[in-house]
XYZ file of C-alpha atoms in Angstrom:
174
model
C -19.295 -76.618 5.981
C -15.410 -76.672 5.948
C -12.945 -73.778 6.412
C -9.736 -73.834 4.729
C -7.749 -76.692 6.212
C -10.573 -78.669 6.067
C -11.945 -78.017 9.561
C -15.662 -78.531 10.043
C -17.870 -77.042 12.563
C -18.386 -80.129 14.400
C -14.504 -79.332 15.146
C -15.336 -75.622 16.049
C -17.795 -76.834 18.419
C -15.109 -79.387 20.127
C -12.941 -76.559 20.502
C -15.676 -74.077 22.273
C -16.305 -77.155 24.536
C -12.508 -77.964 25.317
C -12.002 -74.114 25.919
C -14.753 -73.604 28.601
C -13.150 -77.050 30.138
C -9.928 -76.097 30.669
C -8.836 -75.667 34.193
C -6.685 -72.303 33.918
C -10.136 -70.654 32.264
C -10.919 -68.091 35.132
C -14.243 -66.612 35.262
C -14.949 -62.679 35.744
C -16.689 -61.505 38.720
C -19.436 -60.214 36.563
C -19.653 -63.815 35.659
C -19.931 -65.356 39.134
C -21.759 -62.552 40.185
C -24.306 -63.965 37.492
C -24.516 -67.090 39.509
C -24.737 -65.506 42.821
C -27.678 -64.105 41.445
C -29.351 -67.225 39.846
C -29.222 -68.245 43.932
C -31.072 -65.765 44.782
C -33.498 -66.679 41.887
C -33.804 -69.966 43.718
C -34.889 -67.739 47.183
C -37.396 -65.534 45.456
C -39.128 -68.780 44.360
C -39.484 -70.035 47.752
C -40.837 -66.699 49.496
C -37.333 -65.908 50.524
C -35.043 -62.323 50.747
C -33.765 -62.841 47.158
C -30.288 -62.971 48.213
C -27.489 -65.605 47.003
C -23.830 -66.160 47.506
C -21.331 -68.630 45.761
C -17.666 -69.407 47.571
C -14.840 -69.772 44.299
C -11.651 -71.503 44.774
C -8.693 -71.742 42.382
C -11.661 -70.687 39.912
C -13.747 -73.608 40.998
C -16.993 -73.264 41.964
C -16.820 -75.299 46.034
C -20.134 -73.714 47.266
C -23.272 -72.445 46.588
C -26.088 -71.216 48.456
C -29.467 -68.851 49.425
C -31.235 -67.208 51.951
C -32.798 -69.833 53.894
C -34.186 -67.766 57.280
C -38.165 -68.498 56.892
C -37.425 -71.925 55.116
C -35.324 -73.136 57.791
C -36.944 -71.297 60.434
C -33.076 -70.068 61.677
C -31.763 -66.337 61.907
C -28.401 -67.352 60.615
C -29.762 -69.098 57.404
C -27.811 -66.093 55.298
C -26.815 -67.135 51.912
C -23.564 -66.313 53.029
C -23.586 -68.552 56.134
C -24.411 -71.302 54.342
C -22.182 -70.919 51.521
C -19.125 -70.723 53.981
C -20.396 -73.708 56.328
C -20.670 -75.927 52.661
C -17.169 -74.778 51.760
C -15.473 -75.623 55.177
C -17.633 -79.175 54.743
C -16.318 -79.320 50.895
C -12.535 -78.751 52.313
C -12.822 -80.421 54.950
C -11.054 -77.012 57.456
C -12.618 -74.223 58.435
C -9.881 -71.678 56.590
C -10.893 -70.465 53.345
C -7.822 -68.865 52.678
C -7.001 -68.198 48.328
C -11.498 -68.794 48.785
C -13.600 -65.588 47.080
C -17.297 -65.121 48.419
C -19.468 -63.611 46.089
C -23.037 -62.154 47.383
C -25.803 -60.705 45.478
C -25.977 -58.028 49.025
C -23.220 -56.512 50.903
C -22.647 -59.227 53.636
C -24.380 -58.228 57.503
C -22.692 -58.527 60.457
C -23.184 -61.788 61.160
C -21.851 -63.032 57.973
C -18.588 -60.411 58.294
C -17.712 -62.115 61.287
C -17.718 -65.392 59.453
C -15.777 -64.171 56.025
C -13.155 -62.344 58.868
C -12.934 -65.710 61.124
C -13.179 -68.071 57.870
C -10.308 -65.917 56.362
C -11.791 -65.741 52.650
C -9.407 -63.488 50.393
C -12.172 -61.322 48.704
C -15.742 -60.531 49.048
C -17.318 -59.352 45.822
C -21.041 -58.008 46.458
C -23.828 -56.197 43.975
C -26.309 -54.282 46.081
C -24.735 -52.536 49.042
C -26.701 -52.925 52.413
C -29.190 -49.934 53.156
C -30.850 -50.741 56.217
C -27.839 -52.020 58.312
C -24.330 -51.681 58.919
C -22.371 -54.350 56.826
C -19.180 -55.721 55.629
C -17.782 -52.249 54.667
C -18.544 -50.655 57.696
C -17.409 -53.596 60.107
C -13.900 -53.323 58.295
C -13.475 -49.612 59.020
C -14.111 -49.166 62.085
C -12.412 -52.507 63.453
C -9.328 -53.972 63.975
C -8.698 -57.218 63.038
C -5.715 -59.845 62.015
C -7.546 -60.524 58.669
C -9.173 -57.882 56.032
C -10.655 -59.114 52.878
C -10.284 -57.535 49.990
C -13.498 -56.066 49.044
C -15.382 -55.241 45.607
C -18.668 -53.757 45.683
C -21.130 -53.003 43.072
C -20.754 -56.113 40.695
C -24.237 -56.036 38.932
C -25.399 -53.276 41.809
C -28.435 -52.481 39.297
C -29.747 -56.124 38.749
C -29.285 -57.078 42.890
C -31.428 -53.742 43.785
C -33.570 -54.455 41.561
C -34.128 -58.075 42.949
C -34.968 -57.348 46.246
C -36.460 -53.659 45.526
C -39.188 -55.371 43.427
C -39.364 -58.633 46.020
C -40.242 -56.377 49.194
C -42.631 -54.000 47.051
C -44.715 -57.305 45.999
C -44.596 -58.238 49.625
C -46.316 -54.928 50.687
C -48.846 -55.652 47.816
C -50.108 -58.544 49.366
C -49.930 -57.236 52.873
């Protein structure tokens, strides 16, 4: 099939491919948040808190991770933990600076120390934390020499549902 100046779509296809290769393409959040969330696919599968986080630089993907607590058998086995610790490794520093952290869950304590000491630019979340104080809350009522910028709610219906429907099978089975 040919178009009018004799393109085919073998071509069309070449030029799909070389778009989604080009460097200066920069995903959406909803889009990373997508792959946040097949992380915490990769959790769910193991028996895990369905959570996941992915660390973006200069629109590269550096890390990747997911809860790991029960597999690992170590409280700070947070997706988020183990995203940052593979992007310091990956960069070879421990400042993420121009670094965005996306998390299928608003980020616990724990991990807001690390994003604050770590000095990512943004934190982009789904599901915002229900049982305990989190990122939002540690930014409010502290002072620090390094705030995030913060989005909440990317794909906040598909990240509650995730780990709604993981902790109600667990009580099943209980």
């Amino acid at each position: 099939m040919s178009g009018p100046e004799g393109s085919s779509i073998k071509n069309v296809r070449l030029c799909v491919v070389a778009f989604l290769l080009r460097r200066d393409y920069m995903m959406s959040d909803e889009e990373y948040m997508k792959l946040a969330y097949d992380e915490a696919l990769k959790a769910r599968k193991i028996d895990e808190v369905p959570i996941g986080a992915i660390i973006v630089k200069e629109g590269q993907i550096i890390a990747k991770s997911y809860n790991q607590k029960e597999t690992q058998k170590d409280v700070t086995a947070h997706a988020e933990m183990i995203a940052i610790q593979l992007a310091c490794q990956k960069l070879g520093t421990w400042h993420l600076d121009n670094c965005v952290l996306y998390s299928t869950l608003e980020p616990c304590m724990m991990c807001s120390g690390a994003i604050i000491q770590s000095r990512i630019s943004k934190v982009v979340y789904g599901a915002r934390g229900q049982r305990w104080h989190g990122l939002s809350e540690y930014l409010k009522y502290h002072q620090f020499n390094h705030y995030p910028k913060v989005i909440a709610g990317i794909l906040e219906k598909e990240c509650c549902a995730l780990i709604t429907d993981y902790f109600k099978s667990k009580r099943k089975h209980s």
